[in-house]
CSV table of C-alpha atoms and ligand atoms in Angstrom, one decimal:
chain,number,residue,atom,x,y,z
A,1,MET,CA,28.9,69.9,-70.2
A,2,LEU,CA,31.9,70.2,-72.3
A,3,PRO,CA,35.2,68.0,-72.1
A,4,GLU,CA,37.5,68.9,-69.4
A,5,SER,CA,40.2,67.9,-71.9
A,6,VAL,CA,39.0,70.3,-74.4
A,7,LEU,CA,38.5,73.0,-71.8
A,8,ASN,CA,41.9,72.3,-70.8
A,9,ARG,CA,43.5,73.0,-74.3
A,10,ALA,CA,41.3,76.3,-74.8
A,11,ALA,CA,42.8,77.3,-71.4
A,12,ALA,CA,46.4,76.7,-72.4
A,13,GLU,CA,46.2,78.5,-76.0
A,14,MET,CA,43.9,81.0,-74.7
A,15,LEU,CA,46.5,83.8,-74.8
A,16,ASP,CA,48.6,82.6,-77.6
A,17,TYR,CA,47.1,80.4,-79.9
A,18,ALA,CA,49.7,78.2,-82.2
A,19,GLY,CA,52.3,80.8,-81.8
A,20,SER,CA,50.3,83.2,-83.5
A,21,GLY,CA,50.6,86.1,-80.6
A,22,GLN,CA,46.9,86.1,-80.5
A,23,SER,CA,44.1,84.8,-78.9
A,24,VAL,CA,41.2,83.2,-80.9
A,25,MET,CA,38.8,85.5,-79.6
A,26,GLU,CA,41.0,88.4,-81.3
A,27,MET,CA,41.7,87.2,-84.8
A,28,SER,CA,40.3,88.8,-87.8
A,29,HIS,CA,38.0,86.1,-89.1
A,30,ARG,CA,39.7,86.6,-92.7
A,31,SER,CA,42.9,85.7,-91.5
A,32,LYS,CA,45.1,83.1,-92.7
A,33,VAL,CA,45.4,81.6,-89.3
A,34,TYR,CA,41.5,81.8,-88.5
A,35,ASP,CA,40.8,80.4,-91.5
A,36,GLU,CA,42.6,77.0,-91.0
A,37,ILE,CA,40.4,76.7,-87.8
A,38,ILE,CA,37.3,77.5,-89.8
A,39,VAL,CA,38.0,75.1,-92.6
A,40,GLY,CA,39.0,72.4,-90.4
A,41,ALA,CA,36.1,72.6,-88.0
A,42,GLN,CA,34.0,72.0,-91.2
A,43,GLN,CA,36.5,69.2,-92.6
A,44,LEU,CA,36.2,67.5,-89.2
A,45,LEU,CA,32.6,67.5,-88.7
A,46,ARG,CA,32.2,66.1,-92.2
A,47,GLU,CA,34.5,63.5,-91.5
A,48,VAL,CA,32.7,62.8,-88.0
A,49,MET,CA,29.3,62.8,-89.4
A,50,ASN,CA,30.1,61.3,-92.7
A,51,ILE,CA,28.6,64.1,-94.6
A,52,PRO,CA,28.2,63.3,-97.9
A,53,ASP,CA,30.0,65.7,-101.0
A,54,ASN,CA,26.4,67.2,-102.2
A,55,TYR,CA,25.6,68.9,-98.7
A,56,LYS,CA,26.9,72.2,-97.6
A,57,VAL,CA,27.9,73.2,-94.0
A,58,LEU,CA,27.4,76.2,-92.8
A,59,PHE,CA,28.4,77.9,-89.6
A,60,VAL,CA,25.8,80.8,-88.9
A,61,GLN,CA,24.5,82.8,-85.7
A,62,GLY,CA,21.1,83.3,-84.4
A,63,GLY,CA,20.3,80.1,-82.5
A,64,ALA,CA,17.9,76.9,-83.6
A,65,SER,CA,15.3,79.4,-83.4
A,66,LEU,CA,16.2,81.8,-86.2
A,67,GLN,CA,16.4,78.7,-88.2
A,68,PHE,CA,12.5,78.0,-87.3
A,69,ALA,CA,12.1,81.1,-89.8
A,70,ALA,CA,15.2,80.3,-91.8
A,71,VAL,CA,13.5,76.6,-93.0
A,72,PRO,CA,10.2,78.2,-94.4
A,73,LEU,CA,11.9,81.3,-95.8
A,74,ASN,CA,14.6,79.0,-97.6
A,75,LEU,CA,12.5,76.0,-98.7
A,76,MET,CA,8.5,77.0,-98.6
A,77,ALA,CA,8.4,77.5,-102.4
A,78,THR,CA,5.1,76.3,-102.9
A,79,ASN,CA,3.7,77.6,-99.7
A,80,CYS,CA,3.0,75.0,-98.1
A,81,ALA,CA,5.2,72.7,-95.7
A,82,ASP,CA,4.6,69.7,-93.1
A,83,TYR,CA,5.5,69.8,-89.4
A,84,SER,CA,5.3,66.6,-86.8
A,85,VAL,CA,4.9,68.4,-83.4
A,86,THR,CA,6.4,66.1,-81.0
A,87,GLY,CA,7.5,68.6,-78.0
A,88,GLN,CA,8.0,72.4,-77.1
A,89,PHE,CA,10.7,73.2,-80.1
A,90,SER,CA,8.8,71.5,-82.7
A,91,GLY,CA,6.1,73.3,-81.8
A,92,LYS,CA,7.8,76.5,-81.6
A,93,ALA,CA,9.0,76.0,-85.2
A,94,HIS,CA,5.6,75.0,-86.5
A,95,LYS,CA,4.2,78.2,-85.0
A,96,GLU,CA,6.9,80.5,-86.6
A,97,ALA,CA,6.4,78.6,-90.2
A,98,GLN,CA,3.0,79.6,-90.3
A,99,LYS,CA,4.0,83.2,-90.7
A,100,TYR,CA,5.2,82.1,-93.9
A,101,GLY,CA,2.8,80.2,-95.4
A,102,LEU,CA,0.4,77.2,-94.8
A,103,ALA,CA,2.3,75.0,-92.2
A,104,ASN,CA,0.5,71.8,-91.6
A,105,CYS,CA,0.7,70.0,-88.6
A,106,ILE,CA,0.3,66.5,-89.7
A,107,ALA,CA,1.2,64.4,-86.5
A,108,SER,CA,1.1,65.5,-83.0
A,109,SER,CA,1.8,63.8,-79.7
A,110,LYS,CA,0.4,67.0,-77.5
A,111,ASP,CA,-2.6,64.7,-76.3
A,112,GLN,CA,-0.7,62.4,-74.7
A,113,ASN,CA,1.7,65.1,-73.3
A,114,PHE,CA,4.5,64.4,-75.8
A,115,THR,CA,5.3,61.0,-74.2
A,116,THR,CA,5.5,59.3,-77.6
A,117,ILE,CA,6.3,60.3,-81.2
A,118,PRO,CA,3.7,59.1,-83.5
A,119,HIS,CA,4.8,57.4,-87.0
A,120,VAL,CA,4.6,59.4,-90.4
A,121,LYS,CA,4.3,57.6,-93.6
A,122,ALA,CA,4.7,59.2,-96.9
A,123,ALA,CA,0.6,59.0,-97.5
A,124,ASP,CA,0.2,61.2,-94.2
A,125,LEU,CA,1.9,64.0,-96.0
A,126,THR,CA,0.0,66.9,-98.0
A,127,PRO,CA,0.0,66.9,-101.3
A,128,GLY,CA,2.8,69.0,-102.7
A,129,ALA,CA,4.3,69.9,-99.4
A,130,ASP,CA,8.0,71.7,-99.7
A,131,TYR,CA,9.1,69.9,-96.8
A,132,LEU,CA,8.4,67.5,-93.6
A,133,HIS,CA,9.9,69.5,-90.3
A,134,ILE,CA,10.8,67.0,-87.3
A,135,CYS,CA,12.3,68.0,-84.1
A,136,HIS,CA,14.9,64.8,-83.8
A,137,ASN,CA,15.4,64.9,-79.9
A,138,ASN,CA,12.8,66.6,-77.9
A,139,THR,CA,14.8,68.2,-75.1
A,140,ILE,CA,12.3,69.5,-72.5
A,141,PHE,CA,10.1,66.0,-72.9
A,142,GLY,CA,13.0,63.3,-73.1
A,143,SER,CA,11.9,61.8,-76.5
A,144,LYS,CA,13.5,60.9,-79.8
A,145,PHE,CA,12.4,59.5,-83.0
A,146,ALA,CA,13.3,56.0,-82.9
A,147,GLU,CA,12.7,55.7,-86.7
A,148,LEU,CA,12.6,58.2,-89.1
A,149,PRO,CA,9.5,59.2,-91.2
A,150,GLU,CA,8.8,58.0,-94.5
A,151,THR,CA,8.8,60.9,-97.0
A,152,GLY,CA,9.3,59.7,-100.2
A,153,ASN,CA,10.7,62.5,-102.5
A,154,VAL,CA,9.8,65.0,-99.9
A,155,PRO,CA,12.7,66.5,-98.2
A,156,LEU,CA,13.0,65.9,-94.3
A,157,VAL,CA,14.4,68.5,-92.4
A,158,ALA,CA,15.4,68.0,-88.7
A,159,ASP,CA,16.4,69.9,-85.6
A,160,ILE,CA,19.0,68.2,-84.0
A,161,SER,CA,20.3,70.5,-81.7
A,162,SER,CA,20.0,68.4,-78.5
A,163,SER,CA,21.0,64.9,-80.4
A,164,PHE,CA,24.2,66.4,-82.6
A,165,LEU,CA,26.8,64.4,-82.7
A,166,SER,CA,25.3,62.1,-79.9
A,167,GLU,CA,25.2,59.1,-82.2
A,168,PRO,CA,26.0,58.5,-86.1
A,169,MET,CA,23.0,59.5,-88.4
A,170,ASP,CA,22.8,59.0,-92.0
A,171,VAL,CA,22.8,62.2,-93.4
A,172,SER,CA,21.5,61.2,-97.0
A,173,LYS,CA,18.3,60.2,-95.4
A,174,PHE,CA,17.6,64.2,-94.9
A,175,GLY,CA,17.1,67.3,-97.0
A,176,VAL,CA,18.5,69.3,-94.1
A,177,LEU,CA,19.9,69.2,-90.5
A,178,TYR,CA,20.2,72.0,-88.5
A,179,GLY,CA,21.1,72.6,-84.9
A,180,GLY,CA,22.4,75.1,-82.1
A,181,ALA,CA,25.6,74.0,-80.7
A,182,GLN,CA,25.5,74.8,-77.2
A,183,LYS,CA,24.0,71.4,-76.1
A,184,ASN,CA,26.7,68.8,-77.3
A,185,VAL,CA,29.1,70.5,-80.0
A,186,ALA,CA,30.6,73.7,-78.8
A,187,PRO,CA,29.4,76.9,-76.1
A,188,ALA,CA,26.5,79.4,-77.2
A,189,GLY,CA,26.7,81.4,-80.1
A,190,LEU,CA,27.0,78.9,-83.2
A,191,THR,CA,24.6,77.4,-85.3
A,192,ILE,CA,25.1,74.7,-87.7
A,193,VAL,CA,23.0,73.8,-91.1
A,194,ILE,CA,24.0,71.0,-93.4
A,195,VAL,CA,21.8,71.6,-96.3
A,196,ARG,CA,21.3,69.1,-99.7
A,197,GLU,CA,22.9,71.3,-102.6
A,198,ASP,CA,19.9,70.7,-104.8
A,199,LEU,CA,17.3,72.5,-102.2
A,200,LEU,CA,19.3,75.8,-102.3
A,201,GLY,CA,18.3,78.7,-104.7
A,202,LYS,CA,14.7,78.3,-103.5
A,203,ALA,CA,14.8,81.6,-100.9
A,204,ARG,CA,12.1,84.3,-101.0
A,205,ALA,CA,13.0,87.1,-102.1
A,206,CYS,CA,12.6,89.1,-98.7
A,207,THR,CA,14.9,86.3,-97.0
A,208,PRO,CA,17.7,88.1,-94.8
A,209,GLU,CA,20.9,87.9,-96.3
A,210,VAL,CA,22.3,86.3,-93.4
A,211,MET,CA,19.7,84.0,-93.3
A,212,ASN,CA,19.9,82.9,-97.0
A,213,TRP,CA,21.2,79.4,-97.1
A,214,LYS,CA,22.5,79.8,-100.5
A,215,LEU,CA,24.4,83.2,-100.0
A,216,MET,CA,26.0,82.1,-96.8
A,217,ALA,CA,27.3,78.7,-99.0
A,218,GLU,CA,28.6,80.9,-101.7
A,219,ASN,CA,30.5,82.5,-99.1
A,220,ASP,CA,31.8,79.7,-97.0
A,221,SER,CA,30.0,81.2,-93.7
A,222,MET,CA,31.9,84.4,-94.1
A,223,LEU,CA,29.2,86.7,-95.3
A,224,ASN,CA,29.7,88.5,-92.3
A,225,THR,CA,31.3,87.8,-89.0
A,226,PRO,CA,30.9,84.1,-88.2
A,227,PRO,CA,30.8,83.1,-84.5
A,228,CYS,CA,34.9,82.6,-84.4
A,229,TRP,CA,35.5,81.2,-81.1
A,230,SER,CA,32.7,79.0,-81.1
A,231,ILE,CA,33.9,77.4,-84.3
A,232,TYR,CA,37.0,77.2,-82.6
A,233,MET,CA,35.9,75.4,-79.6
A,234,CYS,CA,33.9,73.2,-82.2
A,235,LYS,CA,36.6,71.9,-83.7
A,236,LEU,CA,38.4,70.8,-80.4
A,237,VAL,CA,35.4,68.9,-79.4
A,238,LEU,CA,35.3,67.4,-82.8
A,239,GLU,CA,38.8,66.2,-82.0
A,240,TRP,CA,37.9,65.0,-78.8
A,241,ILE,CA,35.3,62.9,-80.6
A,242,ILE,CA,37.8,61.4,-83.2
A,243,GLN,CA,40.3,60.8,-80.3
A,244,LEU,CA,37.5,58.5,-78.4
A,245,GLY,CA,36.7,56.6,-81.5
A,246,GLY,CA,33.9,58.7,-83.3
A,247,LEU,CA,30.3,58.6,-83.4
A,248,THR,CA,29.5,54.9,-82.9
A,249,VAL,CA,31.6,54.7,-79.9
A,250,MET,CA,30.0,57.9,-78.8
A,251,GLN,CA,26.6,56.3,-79.5
A,252,GLN,CA,27.7,53.2,-77.4
A,253,ARG,CA,29.0,55.4,-74.2
A,254,ASN,CA,25.6,57.4,-74.2
A,255,GLU,CA,23.4,54.4,-74.4
A,256,TYR,CA,25.6,53.1,-71.3
A,257,LYS,CA,25.2,55.9,-69.5
A,258,ALA,CA,21.3,56.4,-70.4
A,259,LYS,CA,20.6,53.1,-69.5
A,260,LEU,CA,22.1,53.4,-66.2
A,261,LEU,CA,19.7,55.7,-65.2
A,262,TYR,CA,16.6,54.2,-67.1
A,263,ASP,CA,17.0,51.0,-65.5
A,264,TYR,CA,17.0,52.7,-61.8
A,265,LEU,CA,14.2,54.4,-62.8
A,266,ASP,CA,12.1,51.3,-64.1
A,267,LYS,CA,12.6,49.4,-61.0
A,268,SER,CA,12.6,52.2,-58.5
A,269,ALA,CA,9.2,52.7,-56.5
A,270,MET,CA,9.4,56.5,-56.1
A,271,PHE,CA,10.7,57.8,-59.6
A,272,SER,CA,9.5,57.3,-62.9
A,273,ASN,CA,10.2,58.1,-66.6
A,274,PRO,CA,7.0,58.7,-68.6
A,275,VAL,CA,8.4,58.4,-72.0
A,276,GLN,CA,7.2,55.3,-73.7
A,277,PRO,CA,10.5,53.1,-73.6
A,278,LYS,CA,10.9,52.9,-77.6
A,279,PHE,CA,11.1,56.6,-77.8
A,280,ARG,CA,13.2,57.5,-74.8
A,281,SER,CA,16.1,60.2,-75.2
A,282,LEU,CA,19.7,59.1,-74.7
A,283,MET,CA,20.2,63.0,-74.0
A,284,ASN,CA,17.7,64.3,-71.9
A,285,VAL,CA,16.2,62.0,-69.1
A,286,THR,CA,12.7,63.1,-67.6
A,287,PHE,CA,11.6,61.9,-64.1
A,288,VAL,CA,9.1,62.6,-61.6
A,289,ALA,CA,8.9,61.3,-57.8
A,290,LYS,CA,5.6,60.2,-56.4
A,291,SER,CA,4.2,63.8,-55.5
A,292,ASP,CA,5.2,67.4,-55.8
A,293,GLU,CA,6.5,67.8,-52.6
A,294,LEU,CA,9.0,65.2,-53.0
A,295,ASN,CA,10.2,66.7,-56.8
A,296,ASP,CA,11.1,69.9,-54.7
A,297,MET,CA,12.6,68.1,-51.9
A,298,PHE,CA,14.4,66.1,-54.3
A,299,VAL,CA,15.8,68.9,-56.2
A,300,LYS,CA,17.1,71.0,-53.4
A,301,ASP,CA,18.6,67.7,-51.7
A,302,ALA,CA,20.2,67.3,-55.2
A,303,ALA,CA,21.7,70.6,-55.7
A,304,ALA,CA,23.1,70.8,-52.1
A,305,ALA,CA,25.0,67.3,-53.0
A,306,GLY,CA,26.3,69.0,-55.8
A,307,PHE,CA,23.7,67.8,-58.6
A,308,VAL,CA,22.9,70.9,-60.2
A,309,ASN,CA,20.4,71.9,-63.2
A,310,LEU,CA,18.0,68.5,-62.6
A,311,LYS,CA,15.2,70.8,-62.2
A,312,GLY,CA,12.7,69.8,-65.0
A,313,HIS,CA,12.3,72.7,-67.8
A,314,ARG,CA,9.6,75.3,-66.2
A,315,SER,CA,7.2,74.4,-68.5
A,316,VAL,CA,6.7,70.6,-67.8
A,317,GLY,CA,8.2,70.4,-63.9
A,318,GLY,CA,9.5,67.3,-62.3
A,319,MET,CA,13.1,66.5,-63.4
A,320,ARG,CA,15.5,66.4,-66.2
A,321,ALA,CA,18.7,65.0,-66.1
A,322,SER,CA,20.8,66.3,-69.6
A,323,ILE,CA,23.6,63.9,-70.0
A,324,TYR,CA,25.4,64.9,-73.2
A,325,ASN,CA,28.4,63.5,-74.8
A,326,ALA,CA,30.7,64.9,-72.1
A,327,MET,CA,28.9,63.8,-69.3
A,328,PRO,CA,31.0,61.0,-67.6
A,329,VAL,CA,29.6,57.8,-66.6
A,330,GLU,CA,30.7,58.5,-63.2
A,331,GLY,CA,28.4,61.5,-63.6
A,332,LEU,CA,25.7,58.9,-64.0
A,333,GLU,CA,26.9,56.3,-61.2
A,334,GLN,CA,26.9,59.2,-58.9
A,335,LEU,CA,23.4,60.5,-59.7
A,336,VAL,CA,21.8,57.0,-59.6
A,337,ALA,CA,23.1,56.2,-56.0
A,338,PHE,CA,22.2,59.2,-54.7
A,339,MET,CA,18.5,58.4,-56.0
A,340,ALA,CA,18.4,55.5,-54.3
A,341,ASP,CA,19.5,56.9,-51.3
A,342,PHE,CA,16.9,59.4,-51.3
A,343,GLU,CA,14.4,56.9,-51.8
A,344,ARG,CA,15.6,55.0,-49.0
A,345,LYS,CA,15.4,58.0,-46.5
A,346,TYR,CA,11.8,59.1,-48.1
A,347,ALA,CA,10.2,56.0,-48.9
B,401,PLP,C1,17.6,74.4,-77.3
B,401,PLP,C2,16.7,74.3,-78.4
B,401,PLP,C3,16.6,75.0,-79.2
B,401,PLP,C4,16.6,76.3,-79.1
B,401,PLP,O1,17.9,76.8,-79.7
B,401,PLP,P1,18.2,78.1,-79.4
B,401,PLP,O2,19.6,78.1,-80.0
B,401,PLP,O3,18.5,78.7,-78.4
B,401,PLP,O4,17.7,79.1,-80.5
B,401,PLP,C5,15.7,74.7,-80.5
B,401,PLP,N1,15.7,73.2,-80.6
B,401,PLP,C6,15.7,72.1,-79.9
B,401,PLP,C7,15.7,70.6,-80.0
B,401,PLP,C8,16.6,72.5,-78.7
B,401,PLP,O5,17.2,71.5,-77.7
């Protein structure tokens, strides 16, 4: 979801942005009017996430999936890196990195069907590893890191696609943060990379230029055409977050929303959530009913009642409520009421 006020504003500015006589969709990315948008978006992101000055913010294309390759290409200088595999996307990142060097899986919760997150201590890291990669929020399995791994001097690299802007994060604890914007930040097309300056300049010679973080940083994300419209939408979403009170307020809102659903799941006799409570995601709540038949019936009945996209990812089944920032509290209240009705009906 995107906030309705943001969509209304985009609609109002669609044909004529700020008296420019153009839609943002039509602008040259090198024009003065567009420059204010991209510079503004970066400034607001820095303000909202409290990004320290020694980090670069890059607006790139290709999705988080392209960064699965960009991370090793830019950082795997000694040919060795560590991966924590806690769900589908961290598994994909790990697999991609194996093309470029020794990518060690040093922690995994696969044998527990990703219902938990193993803790990583500095002593668990491979000596000489160039970085440790994690996925901060596991979109498909509905789990999230409760505490960050301890990596000592080894840079921590995190895919934050599905927890971007959902809560405050101490950026200084990371070497690199990256994520696709389409879950919480903007429409599809934009990927954001936040990288500590001292990690730039290690890219392999074969790295495609548009994947080279240093080149992208030197060119203010304008080495080639950036995803202009999506960056504009990102700026509007950031303005909405600031208006609400910033990431601390966003986190409180998200905790309140998620609790409504988890509390119901924990007392339900029909539905349950498989994730260890400490590691439950604020953004993606997975749940199952007591049988596959009930799961199918629930997804069908829910869709008929207007609750769409509740089917779990095709790889895991069951249900998943993705309750990103823009989902209003009423959305959760109505879902819980609908689930309670369903439970009474089919108990
Ligand atoms: C959705 C998602 C991805 C994939 O993002 P693309 O932009 O489609 O490549 C990767 N990681 C996480 C955590 C995601 O939620």
